[in-house]
C-alpha positions as semicolon CSV with decimal commas, in nm:
position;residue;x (nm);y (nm);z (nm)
1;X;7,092;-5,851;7,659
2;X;7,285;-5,625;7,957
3;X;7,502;-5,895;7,932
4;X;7,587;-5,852;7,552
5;X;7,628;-5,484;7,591
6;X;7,899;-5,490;7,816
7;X;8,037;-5,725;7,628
8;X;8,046;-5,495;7,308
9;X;8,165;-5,171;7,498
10;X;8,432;-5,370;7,629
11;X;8,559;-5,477;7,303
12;X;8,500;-5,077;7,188
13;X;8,710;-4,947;7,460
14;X;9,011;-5,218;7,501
15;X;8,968;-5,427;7,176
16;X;9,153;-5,376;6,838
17;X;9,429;-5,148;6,795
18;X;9,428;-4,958;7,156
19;X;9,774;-4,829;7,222
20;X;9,730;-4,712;7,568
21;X;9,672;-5,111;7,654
22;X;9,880;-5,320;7,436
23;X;10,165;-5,132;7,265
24;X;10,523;-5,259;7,140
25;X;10,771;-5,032;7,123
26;X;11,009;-4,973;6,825
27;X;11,408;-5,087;6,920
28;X;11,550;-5,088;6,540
29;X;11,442;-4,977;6,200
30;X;11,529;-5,037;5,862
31;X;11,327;-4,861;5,600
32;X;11,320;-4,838;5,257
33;X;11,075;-4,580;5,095
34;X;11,045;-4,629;4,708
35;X;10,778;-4,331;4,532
36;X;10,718;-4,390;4,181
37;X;10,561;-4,094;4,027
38;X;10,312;-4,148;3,750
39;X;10,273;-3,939;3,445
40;X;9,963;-3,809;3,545
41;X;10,133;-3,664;3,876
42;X;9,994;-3,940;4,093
43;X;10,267;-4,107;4,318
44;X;10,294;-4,488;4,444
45;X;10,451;-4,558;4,719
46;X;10,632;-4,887;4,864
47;X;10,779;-4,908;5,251
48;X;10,981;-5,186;5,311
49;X;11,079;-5,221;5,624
50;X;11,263;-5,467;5,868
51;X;11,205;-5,379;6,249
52;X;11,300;-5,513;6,615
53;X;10,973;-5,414;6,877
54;X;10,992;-5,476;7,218
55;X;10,650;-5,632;7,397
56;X;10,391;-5,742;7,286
57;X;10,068;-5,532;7,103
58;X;10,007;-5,280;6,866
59;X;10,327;-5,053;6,669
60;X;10,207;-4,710;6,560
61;X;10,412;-4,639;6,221
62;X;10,394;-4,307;6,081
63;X;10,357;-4,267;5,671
64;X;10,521;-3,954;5,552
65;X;10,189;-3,844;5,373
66;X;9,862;-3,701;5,449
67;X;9,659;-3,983;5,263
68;X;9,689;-4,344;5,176
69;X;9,438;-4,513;4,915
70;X;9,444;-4,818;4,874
71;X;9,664;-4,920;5,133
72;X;9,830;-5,288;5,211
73;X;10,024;-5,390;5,505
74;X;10,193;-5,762;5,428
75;X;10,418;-5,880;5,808
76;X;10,655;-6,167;5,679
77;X;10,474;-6,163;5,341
78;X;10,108;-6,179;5,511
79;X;9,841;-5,953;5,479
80;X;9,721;-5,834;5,789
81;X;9,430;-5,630;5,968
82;X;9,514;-5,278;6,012
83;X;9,410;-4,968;6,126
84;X;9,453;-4,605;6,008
85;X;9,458;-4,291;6,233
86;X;9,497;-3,942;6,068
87;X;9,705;-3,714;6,326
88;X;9,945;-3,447;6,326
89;X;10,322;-3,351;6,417
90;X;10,428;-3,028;6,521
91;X;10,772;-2,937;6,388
92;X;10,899;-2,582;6,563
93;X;10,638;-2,322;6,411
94;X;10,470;-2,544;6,082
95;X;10,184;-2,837;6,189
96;X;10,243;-3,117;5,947
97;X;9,930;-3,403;5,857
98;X;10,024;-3,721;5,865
99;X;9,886;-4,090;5,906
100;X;9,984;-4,380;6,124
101;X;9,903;-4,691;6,090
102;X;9,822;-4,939;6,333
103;X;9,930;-5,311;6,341
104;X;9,990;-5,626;6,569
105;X;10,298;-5,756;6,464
106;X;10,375;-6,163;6,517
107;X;10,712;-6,168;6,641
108;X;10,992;-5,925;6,804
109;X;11,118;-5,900;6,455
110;X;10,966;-5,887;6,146
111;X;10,967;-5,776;5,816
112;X;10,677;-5,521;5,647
113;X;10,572;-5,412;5,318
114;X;10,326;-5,142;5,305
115;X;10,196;-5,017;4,944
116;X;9,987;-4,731;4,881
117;X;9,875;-4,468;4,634
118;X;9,837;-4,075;4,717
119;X;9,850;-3,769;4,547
120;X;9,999;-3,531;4,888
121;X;10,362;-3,592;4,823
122;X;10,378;-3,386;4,511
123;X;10,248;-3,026;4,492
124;X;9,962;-2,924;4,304
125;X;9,967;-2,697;4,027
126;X;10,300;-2,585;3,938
127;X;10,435;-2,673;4,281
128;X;10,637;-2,997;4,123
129;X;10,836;-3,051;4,433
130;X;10,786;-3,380;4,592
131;X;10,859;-3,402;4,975
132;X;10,929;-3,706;5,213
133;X;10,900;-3,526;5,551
134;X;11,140;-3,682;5,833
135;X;10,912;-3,854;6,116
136;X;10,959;-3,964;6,431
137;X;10,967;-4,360;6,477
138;X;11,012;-4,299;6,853
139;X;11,397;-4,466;6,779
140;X;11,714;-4,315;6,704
141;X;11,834;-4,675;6,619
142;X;11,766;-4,616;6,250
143;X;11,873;-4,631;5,906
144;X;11,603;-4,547;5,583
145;X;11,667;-4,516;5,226
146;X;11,439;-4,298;4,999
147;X;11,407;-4,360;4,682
148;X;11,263;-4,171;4,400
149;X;11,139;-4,229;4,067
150;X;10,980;-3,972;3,801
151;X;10,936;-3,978;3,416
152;X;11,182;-3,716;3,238
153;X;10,905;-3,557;3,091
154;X;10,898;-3,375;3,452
155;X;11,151;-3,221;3,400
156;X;11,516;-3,275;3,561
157;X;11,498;-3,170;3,933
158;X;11,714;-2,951;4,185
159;X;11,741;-3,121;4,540
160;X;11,686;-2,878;4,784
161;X;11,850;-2,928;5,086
162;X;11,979;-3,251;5,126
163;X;12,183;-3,398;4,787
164;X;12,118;-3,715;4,649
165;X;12,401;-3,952;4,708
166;X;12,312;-4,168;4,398
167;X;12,127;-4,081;4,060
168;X;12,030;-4,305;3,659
169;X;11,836;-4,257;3,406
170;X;11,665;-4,558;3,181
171;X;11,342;-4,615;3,003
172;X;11,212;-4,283;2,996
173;X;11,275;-4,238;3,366
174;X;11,520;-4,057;3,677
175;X;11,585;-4,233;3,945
176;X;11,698;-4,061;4,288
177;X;11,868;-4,207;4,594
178;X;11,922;-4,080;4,960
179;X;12,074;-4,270;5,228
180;X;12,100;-4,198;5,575
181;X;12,244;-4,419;5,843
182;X;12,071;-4,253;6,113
183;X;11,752;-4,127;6,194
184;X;11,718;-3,761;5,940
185;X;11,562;-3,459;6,079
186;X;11,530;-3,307;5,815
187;X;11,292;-3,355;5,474
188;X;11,410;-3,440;5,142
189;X;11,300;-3,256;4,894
190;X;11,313;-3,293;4,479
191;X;11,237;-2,969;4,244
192;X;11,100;-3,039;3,937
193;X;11,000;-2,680;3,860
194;X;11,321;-2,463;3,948
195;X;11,065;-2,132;3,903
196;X;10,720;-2,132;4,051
197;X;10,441;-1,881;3,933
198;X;10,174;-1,715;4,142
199;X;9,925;-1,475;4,078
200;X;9,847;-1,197;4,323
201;X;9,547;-1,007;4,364
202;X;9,530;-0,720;4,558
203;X;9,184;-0,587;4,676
204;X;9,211;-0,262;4,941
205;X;9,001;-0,006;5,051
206;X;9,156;0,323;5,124
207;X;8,960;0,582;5,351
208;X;8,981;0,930;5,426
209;X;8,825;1,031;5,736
210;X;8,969;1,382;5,773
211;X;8,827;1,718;5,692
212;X;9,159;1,799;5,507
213;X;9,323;1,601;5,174
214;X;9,548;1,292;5,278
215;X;9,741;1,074;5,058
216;X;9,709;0,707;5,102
217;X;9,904;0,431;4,951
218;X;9,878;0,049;4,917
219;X;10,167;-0,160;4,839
220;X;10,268;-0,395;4,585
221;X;10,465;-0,716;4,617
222;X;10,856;-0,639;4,566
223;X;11,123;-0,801;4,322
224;X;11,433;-0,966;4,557
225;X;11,731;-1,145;4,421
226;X;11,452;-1,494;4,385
227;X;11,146;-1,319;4,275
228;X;11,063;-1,117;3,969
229;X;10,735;-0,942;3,976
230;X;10,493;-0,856;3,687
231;X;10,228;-0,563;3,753
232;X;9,952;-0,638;3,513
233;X;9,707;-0,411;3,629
234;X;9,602;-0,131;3,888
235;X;9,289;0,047;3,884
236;X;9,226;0,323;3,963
237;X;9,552;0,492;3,803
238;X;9,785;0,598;4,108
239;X;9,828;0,959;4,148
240;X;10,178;0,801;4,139
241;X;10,393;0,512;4,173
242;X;10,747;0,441;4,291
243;X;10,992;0,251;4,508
244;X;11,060;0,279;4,838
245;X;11,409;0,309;4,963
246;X;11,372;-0,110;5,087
247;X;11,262;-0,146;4,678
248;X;10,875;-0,227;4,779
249;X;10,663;-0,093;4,480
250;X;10,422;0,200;4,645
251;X;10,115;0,321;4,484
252;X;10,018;0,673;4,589
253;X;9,663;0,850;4,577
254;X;9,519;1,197;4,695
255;X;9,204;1,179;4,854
256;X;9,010;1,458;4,949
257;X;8,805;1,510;5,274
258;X;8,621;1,206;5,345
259;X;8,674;1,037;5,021
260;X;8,746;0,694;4,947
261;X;8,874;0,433;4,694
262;X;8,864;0,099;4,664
263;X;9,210;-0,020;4,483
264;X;9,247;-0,348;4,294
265;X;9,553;-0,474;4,142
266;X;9,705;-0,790;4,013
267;X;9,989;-0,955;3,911
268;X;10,208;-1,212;3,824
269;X;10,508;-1,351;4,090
270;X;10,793;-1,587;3,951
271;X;11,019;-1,725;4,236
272;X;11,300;-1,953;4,149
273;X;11,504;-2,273;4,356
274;X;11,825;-2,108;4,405
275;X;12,160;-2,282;4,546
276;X;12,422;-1,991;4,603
277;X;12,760;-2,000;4,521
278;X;12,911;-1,914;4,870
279;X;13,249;-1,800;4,882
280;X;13,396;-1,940;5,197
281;X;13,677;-1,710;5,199
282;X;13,516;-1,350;5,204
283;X;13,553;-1,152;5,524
284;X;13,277;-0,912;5,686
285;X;13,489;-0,583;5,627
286;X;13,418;-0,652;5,205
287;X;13,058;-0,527;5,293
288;X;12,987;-0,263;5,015
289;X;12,904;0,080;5,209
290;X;12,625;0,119;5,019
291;X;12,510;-0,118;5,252
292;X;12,532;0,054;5,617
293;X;12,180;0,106;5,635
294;X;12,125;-0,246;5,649
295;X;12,361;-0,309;5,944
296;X;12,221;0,012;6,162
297;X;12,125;-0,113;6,480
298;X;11,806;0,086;6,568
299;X;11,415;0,028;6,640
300;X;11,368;-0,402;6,659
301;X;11,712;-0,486;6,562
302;X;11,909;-0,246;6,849
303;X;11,996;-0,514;7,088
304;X;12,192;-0,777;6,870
305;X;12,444;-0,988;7,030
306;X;12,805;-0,993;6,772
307;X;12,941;-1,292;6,626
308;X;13,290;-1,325;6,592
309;X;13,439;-1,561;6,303
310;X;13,725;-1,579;6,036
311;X;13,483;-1,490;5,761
312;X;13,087;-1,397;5,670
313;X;13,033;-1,783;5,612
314;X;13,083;-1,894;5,928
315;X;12,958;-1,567;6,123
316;X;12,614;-1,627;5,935
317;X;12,630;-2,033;6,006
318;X;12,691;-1,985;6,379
319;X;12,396;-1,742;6,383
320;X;12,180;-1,943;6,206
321;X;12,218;-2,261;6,351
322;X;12,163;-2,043;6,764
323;X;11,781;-1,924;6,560
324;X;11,713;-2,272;6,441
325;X;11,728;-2,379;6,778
326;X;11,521;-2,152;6,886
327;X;11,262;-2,168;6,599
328;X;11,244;-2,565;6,706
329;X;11,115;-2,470;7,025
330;X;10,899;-2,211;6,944
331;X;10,537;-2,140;6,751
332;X;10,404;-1,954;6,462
333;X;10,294;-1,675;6,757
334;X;10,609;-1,613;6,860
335;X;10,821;-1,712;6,595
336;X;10,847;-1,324;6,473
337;X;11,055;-1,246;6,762
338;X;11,336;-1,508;6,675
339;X;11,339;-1,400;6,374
340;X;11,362;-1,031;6,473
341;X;11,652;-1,130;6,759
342;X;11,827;-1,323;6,440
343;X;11,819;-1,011;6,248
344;X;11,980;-0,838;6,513
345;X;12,260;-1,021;6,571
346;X;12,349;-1,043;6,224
347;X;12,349;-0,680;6,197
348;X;12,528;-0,674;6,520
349;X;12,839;-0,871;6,337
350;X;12,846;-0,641;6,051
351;X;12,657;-0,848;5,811
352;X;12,357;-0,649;5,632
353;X;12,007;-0,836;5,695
354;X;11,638;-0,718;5,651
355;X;11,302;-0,867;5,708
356;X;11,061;-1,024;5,457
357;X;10,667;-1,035;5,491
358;X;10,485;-1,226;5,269
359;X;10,296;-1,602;5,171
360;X;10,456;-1,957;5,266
361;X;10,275;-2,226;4,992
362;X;10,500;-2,520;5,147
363;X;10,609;-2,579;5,479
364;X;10,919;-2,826;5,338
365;X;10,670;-3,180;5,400
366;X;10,384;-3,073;5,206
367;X;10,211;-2,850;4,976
368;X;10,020;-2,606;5,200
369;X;9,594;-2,623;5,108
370;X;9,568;-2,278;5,239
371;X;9,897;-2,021;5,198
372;X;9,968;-1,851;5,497
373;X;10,171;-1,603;5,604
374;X;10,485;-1,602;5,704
375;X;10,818;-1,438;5,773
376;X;11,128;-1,442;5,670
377;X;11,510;-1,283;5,661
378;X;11,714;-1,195;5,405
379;X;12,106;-1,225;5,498
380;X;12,404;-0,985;5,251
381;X;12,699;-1,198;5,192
382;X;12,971;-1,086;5,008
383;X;13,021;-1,189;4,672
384;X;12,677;-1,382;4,723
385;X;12,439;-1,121;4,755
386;X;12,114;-1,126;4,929
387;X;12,003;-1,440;5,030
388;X;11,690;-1,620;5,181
389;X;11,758;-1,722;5,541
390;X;11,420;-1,886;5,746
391;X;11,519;-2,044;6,032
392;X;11,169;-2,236;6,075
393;X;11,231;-2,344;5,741
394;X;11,549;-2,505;5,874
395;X;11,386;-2,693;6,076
396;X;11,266;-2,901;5,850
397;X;11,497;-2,898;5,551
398;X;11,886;-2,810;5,536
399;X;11,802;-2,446;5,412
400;X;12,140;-2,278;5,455
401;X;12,265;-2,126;5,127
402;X;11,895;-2,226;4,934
403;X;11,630;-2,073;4,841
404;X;11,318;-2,287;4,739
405;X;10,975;-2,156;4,545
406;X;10,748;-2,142;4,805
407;X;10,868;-1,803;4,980
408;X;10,666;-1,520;4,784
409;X;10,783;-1,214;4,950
410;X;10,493;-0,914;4,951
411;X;10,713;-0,648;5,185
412;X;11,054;-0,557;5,267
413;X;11,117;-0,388;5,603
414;X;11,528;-0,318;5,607
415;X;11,597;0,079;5,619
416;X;11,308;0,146;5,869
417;X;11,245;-0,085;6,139
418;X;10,945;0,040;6,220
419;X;10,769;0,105;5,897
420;X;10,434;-0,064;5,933
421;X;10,381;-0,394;5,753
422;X;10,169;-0,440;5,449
423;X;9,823;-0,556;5,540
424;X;9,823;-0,962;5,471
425;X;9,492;-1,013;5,458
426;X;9,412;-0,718;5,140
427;X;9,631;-0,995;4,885
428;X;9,480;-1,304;4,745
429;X;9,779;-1,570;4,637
430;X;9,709;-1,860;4,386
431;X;9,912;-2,093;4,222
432;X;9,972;-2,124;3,851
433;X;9,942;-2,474;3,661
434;X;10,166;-2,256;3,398
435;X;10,380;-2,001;3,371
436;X;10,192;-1,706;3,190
437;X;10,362;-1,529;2,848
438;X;10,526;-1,273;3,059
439;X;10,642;-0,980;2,817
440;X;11,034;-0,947;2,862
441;X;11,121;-0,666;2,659
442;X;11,179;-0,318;2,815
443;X;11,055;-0,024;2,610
444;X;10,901;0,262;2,784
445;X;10,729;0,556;2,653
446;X;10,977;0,878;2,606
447;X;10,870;1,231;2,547
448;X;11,052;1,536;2,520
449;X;10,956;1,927;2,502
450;X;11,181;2,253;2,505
451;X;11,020;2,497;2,666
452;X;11,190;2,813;2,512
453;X;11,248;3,115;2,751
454;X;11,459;3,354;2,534
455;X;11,672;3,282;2,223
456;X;11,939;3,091;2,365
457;X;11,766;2,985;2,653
458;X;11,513;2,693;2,742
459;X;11,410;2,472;3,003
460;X;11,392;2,089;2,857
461;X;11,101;1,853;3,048
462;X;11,162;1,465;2,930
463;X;10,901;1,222;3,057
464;X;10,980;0,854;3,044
465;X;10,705;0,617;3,156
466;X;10,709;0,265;3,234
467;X;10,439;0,041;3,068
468;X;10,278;-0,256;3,271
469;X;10,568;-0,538;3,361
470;X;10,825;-0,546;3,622
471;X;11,068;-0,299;3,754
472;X;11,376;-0,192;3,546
473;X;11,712;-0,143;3,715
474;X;11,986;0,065;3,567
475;X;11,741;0,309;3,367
476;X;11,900;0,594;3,163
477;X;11,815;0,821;2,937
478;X;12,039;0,996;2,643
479;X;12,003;1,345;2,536
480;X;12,230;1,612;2,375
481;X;12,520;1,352;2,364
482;X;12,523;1,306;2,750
483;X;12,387;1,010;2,940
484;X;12,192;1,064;3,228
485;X;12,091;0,805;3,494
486;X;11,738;0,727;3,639
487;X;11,766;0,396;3,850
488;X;11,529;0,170;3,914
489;X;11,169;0,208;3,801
490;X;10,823;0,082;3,912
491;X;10,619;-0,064;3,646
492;X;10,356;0,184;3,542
493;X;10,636;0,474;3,708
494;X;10,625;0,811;3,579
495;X;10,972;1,008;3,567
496;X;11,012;1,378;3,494
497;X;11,361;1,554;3,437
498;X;11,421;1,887;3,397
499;X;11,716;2,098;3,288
500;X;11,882;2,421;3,128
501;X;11,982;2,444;2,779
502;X;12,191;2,708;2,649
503;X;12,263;2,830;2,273
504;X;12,155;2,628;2,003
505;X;12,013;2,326;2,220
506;X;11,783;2,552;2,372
507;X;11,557;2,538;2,013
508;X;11,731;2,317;1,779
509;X;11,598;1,935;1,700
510;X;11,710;1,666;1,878
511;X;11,638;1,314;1,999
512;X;11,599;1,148;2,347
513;X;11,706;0,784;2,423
514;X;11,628;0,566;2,675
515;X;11,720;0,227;2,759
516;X;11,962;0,044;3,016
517;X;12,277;0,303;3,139
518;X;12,582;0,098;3,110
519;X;12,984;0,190;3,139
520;X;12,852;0,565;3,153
521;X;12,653;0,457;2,808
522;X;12,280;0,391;2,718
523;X;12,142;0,089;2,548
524;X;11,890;0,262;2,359
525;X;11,542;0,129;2,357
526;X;11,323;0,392;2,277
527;X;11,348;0,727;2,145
528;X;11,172;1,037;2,057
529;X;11,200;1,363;1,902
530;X;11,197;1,673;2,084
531;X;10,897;1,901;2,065
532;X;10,925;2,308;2,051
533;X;10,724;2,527;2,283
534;X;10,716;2,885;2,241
535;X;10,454;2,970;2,500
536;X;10,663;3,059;2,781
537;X;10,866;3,314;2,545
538;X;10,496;3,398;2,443
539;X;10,399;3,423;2,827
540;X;10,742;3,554;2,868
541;X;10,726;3,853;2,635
542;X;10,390;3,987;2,739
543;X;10,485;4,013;3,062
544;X;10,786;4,224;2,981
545;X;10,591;4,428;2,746
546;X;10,310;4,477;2,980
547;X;10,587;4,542;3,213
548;X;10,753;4,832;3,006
549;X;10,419;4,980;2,920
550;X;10,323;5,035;3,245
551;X;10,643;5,185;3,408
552;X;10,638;5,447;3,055
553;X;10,327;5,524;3,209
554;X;10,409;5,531;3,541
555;X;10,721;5,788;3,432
556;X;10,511;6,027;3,264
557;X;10,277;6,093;3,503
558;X;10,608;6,201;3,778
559;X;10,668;6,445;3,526
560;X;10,362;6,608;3,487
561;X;10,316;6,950;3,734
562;X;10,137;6,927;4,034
563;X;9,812;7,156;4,028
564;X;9,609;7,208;4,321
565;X;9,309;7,333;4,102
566;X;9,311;7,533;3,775
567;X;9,192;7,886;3,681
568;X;8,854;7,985;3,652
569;X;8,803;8,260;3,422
570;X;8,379;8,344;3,520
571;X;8,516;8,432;3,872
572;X;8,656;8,777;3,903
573;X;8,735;8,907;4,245
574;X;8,802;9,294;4,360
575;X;9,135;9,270;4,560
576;X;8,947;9,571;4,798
577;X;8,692;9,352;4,859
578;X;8,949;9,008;4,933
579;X;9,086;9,326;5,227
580;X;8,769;9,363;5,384
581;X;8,735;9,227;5,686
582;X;8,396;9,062;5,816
């Protein structure tokens, strides 16, 4: 019996597919991935590949998924024993779950065919972008083609990142094909939903813990040049909402001494695959001026180093390829300070650039179970705009002049390099299976009153406020013939505007418009009649009468004599006896 249990515990430890004993190691690969996606979402997957190992044992070969059901491995068209080992990769700052499996192959070459089914290569929800993460088959000696199959009825996709060198379409289906004739570094990627939706909830309690009244604020995700945001709902009503000068949406309230309120709000974030139309040809000195604030070089970003080239293309490239280096060698702990020393520098070359805070729902090889949180940077190129640039990103997709659906930006930090980041952990992100009924028309609620002074003379208050949606750029209002410009407004914003009016405008009836300021004109949206208020005259004119009344009063009692007392007849007095002394 002793006997048999060595036996067995020697077969447990150096038995079966031990790698640290018997392991081959790969000399030359050439794979052919082949993912079929089924209607219901569900992807099969065929590996074809023909290797050269050197010695004898077991070859570790990576899948580029997280799960494998059903899985066959055929050597040389034989089934064979196999083992499977869940494990993970680190790529610069992201962790990425794969599987290997494990196999004794019969010869220093062979052929393989492995076959399996999984549902971890294409996002769930309304994440529809499938991913084929680059691995490491311990071999540069290798060539792979991926190909990739949906039904139409998915839509037609954007690659992101690398571009498909060969594309058809037949029997209801698309049909996608990379080729790379070395080993990639980089995913590829397939978007069939060019906008993804997410719903944020916001949950935060705000405390007062003063003996005086504070005002508090908690704020809202921001729109960008990818990302349009929808505020359905915040309760309690702000004392007041606006944007910040970095365009982050603020809710303000006034609590008194050791108050508190618990705010909730939520909403609805659209983010869109964008490819930008660079213009290789525009310098750094086309940088609008409006702009300088961006390129100050103060607080984080005061130590840049400046990049030198012909034109903003290849000033940002040469920067950005320096931080993906150093986001490869870094982790999610420190990755904040690349970042930061990437902002820098572009500033430092005269190129605008700010920081973005907010949720990551795919790393660029899978479909994150849990969002996290993550930063990015946001580069100004002329005639481009603002554009996404994440060096960890880059890492693991060609993410230069893209921007994918899975950055959902909740804070911009650009003017003030020190303003304090929005608190993570107060905003719940989920994904949408679909896109909501989003309303897209702008019409705000308008309200004038003239508040008449004298004849001839009024002070005019006009109110516009936004209703639940997303913010407005461009907002004017149109009143007396003149157009008068707002900007951009919060959703649920309230804007006041006062001024004089003289002579028949100060009473007359007349109509305010607001809508979209254009060419000096407004697009009317909404309008409303003026209201008449004669309370301050009212107000206006008892004053001045109680005014006049008193100073006739006052008047007429300067002009009365002065007595010191007045005459009393009963008293008659001898003037002998007034002589008489004591």
């Amino acid at each position: 019996m002793k006997k048999f249990l060595t036996a067995f515990v020697f077969l447990l430890a150096f038995g079966g597919f031990n790698q640290s004993v018997h392991a081959a190691e790969l000399s030359s690969l050439d794979i052919t991935t082949a993912i079929t996606i089924a209607e219901d979402d569900t992807q099969t997957v065929v590996q074809t590949v023909e290797a050269a190992s050197t010695g004898d044992g077991v070859v570790r070969f990576p899948l580029p998924t997280k799960e494998a059901n059903n899985l066959s491995v055929e050597i040389d068209g034989t089934a064979v024993e196999y083992d499977l080992e869940a494990t993970q990769v680190q790529r610069g700052p992201f962790t990425v779950d794969i599987v290997e499996v494990l196999f004794t192959p019969p010869s220093a070459s062979w052929q393989a065919e492995l076959s399996y089914d999984t549902t971890s290569l294409l996002g769930d929800g309304e994440l529809k972008t499938i991913a084929v993460a680059a691995l490491d088959y311990s071999t540069q000696n290798v060539t792979e083609q991926v190909e990739i199959t949906a039904p139409l009825t998915l839509g037609v996709p954007v690659a992101i990142g690398t571009q498909a060198d060969d594309s058809s379409v037949g029997g209801g289906m698309q049909t996608y094909v990379f080729r790379f004739d070395e080993a990639r570094t980089t995913s590829v990627l397939l978007d069939f939903a060019t906008t993804q939706s997410y719903r944020l909830n916001w949950s935060e309690e705000l405390k007062n813990t003063s003996f005086w009244w504070q005002t508090k604020q908690v704020v809202l995700a921001p729109d960008t040049n990818q990302q349009v945001v929808h505020i359905e709902d915040i309760s309690p009503k702000p004392t007041t909402i606006h944007l910040d000068t970095d365009g982050n949406i603020i809710a303000m309230y006034n609590l008194g001494p050791k108050r508190s309120v618990k705010v909730e709000a939520s909403a609805v974030a659209t983010v869109r695959s964008v490819r930008y139309a660079i213009d290789d040809d525009r310098g750094v000195d086309e940088v609008p001026g409006t702009l300088e604030a961006y390129v100050s070089q103060t607080g984080l970003w005061a130590s840049g180093q400046e990049q030198t080239q012909d034109t903003a293309k290849a000033t940002i490239e040469t920067l950005y390829e320096a931080a993906t280096e150093a986001a490869s060698q870094t982790n999610s702990d420190s990755y904040l300070d690349v970042l930061n020393s990437f902002i820098a520098d572009v500033r430092a070359s005269g190129l605008p650039a700010r920081l973005i805070a907010g949720t990551l729902t795919h790393n660029g090889a899978q479909a994150l179970e849990n969002p996290t949180q993550h930063y990015w940077a946001e580069v100004y190129l002329p005639g481009t705009g603002w554009m996404t640039a994440d060096p960890a990103m880059n890492t693991m997709y060609e993410q230069f002049g893209v921007s994918d659906g899975f950055h959902v930006a909740e804070f911009i930090r650009g003017i003030d390099s020190e303003k304090p980041p929005k608190n993570h952990n107060t905003v719940q992100l989920l994904a949408l299976n679909e896109t909501p009924d989003l309303p897209d028309d702008f019409i705000p609620l308008v309200a004038q009153t003239k508040y008449l002074l004298l004849p001839g003379l009024s002070f005019t208050k006009t109110t516009i406020t936004m209703l639940a949606g997303a913010v407005v750029d461009g907002v004017g209002y149109e009143d007396g013939g003149n157009a008068y410009r707002l900007g951009s407004l919060a959703p649920l914003q309230e804007m006041t505007r006062w001024r004089l009016a003289l002579g028949s405008a100060s009473w007359g009836p007349s109509t305010v418009g607001v809508g979209l300021l254009q060419n000096d004109a407004v697009d009317v949206v909404a309008e409303a009649d003026s209201n008449l208020s004669f309370i301050p005259a009212i107000v206006l004119a008892v004053v001045v009468a109680a005014s006049v009344y008193g100073f006739i009063v006052w008047r007429r009692k300067r002009k009365e004599p002065v007595r010191v007392h007045e005459a009393d007849e009963d008293i008659q007095v001898d003037a002998e006896d007034l002589l008489k002394k004591p």
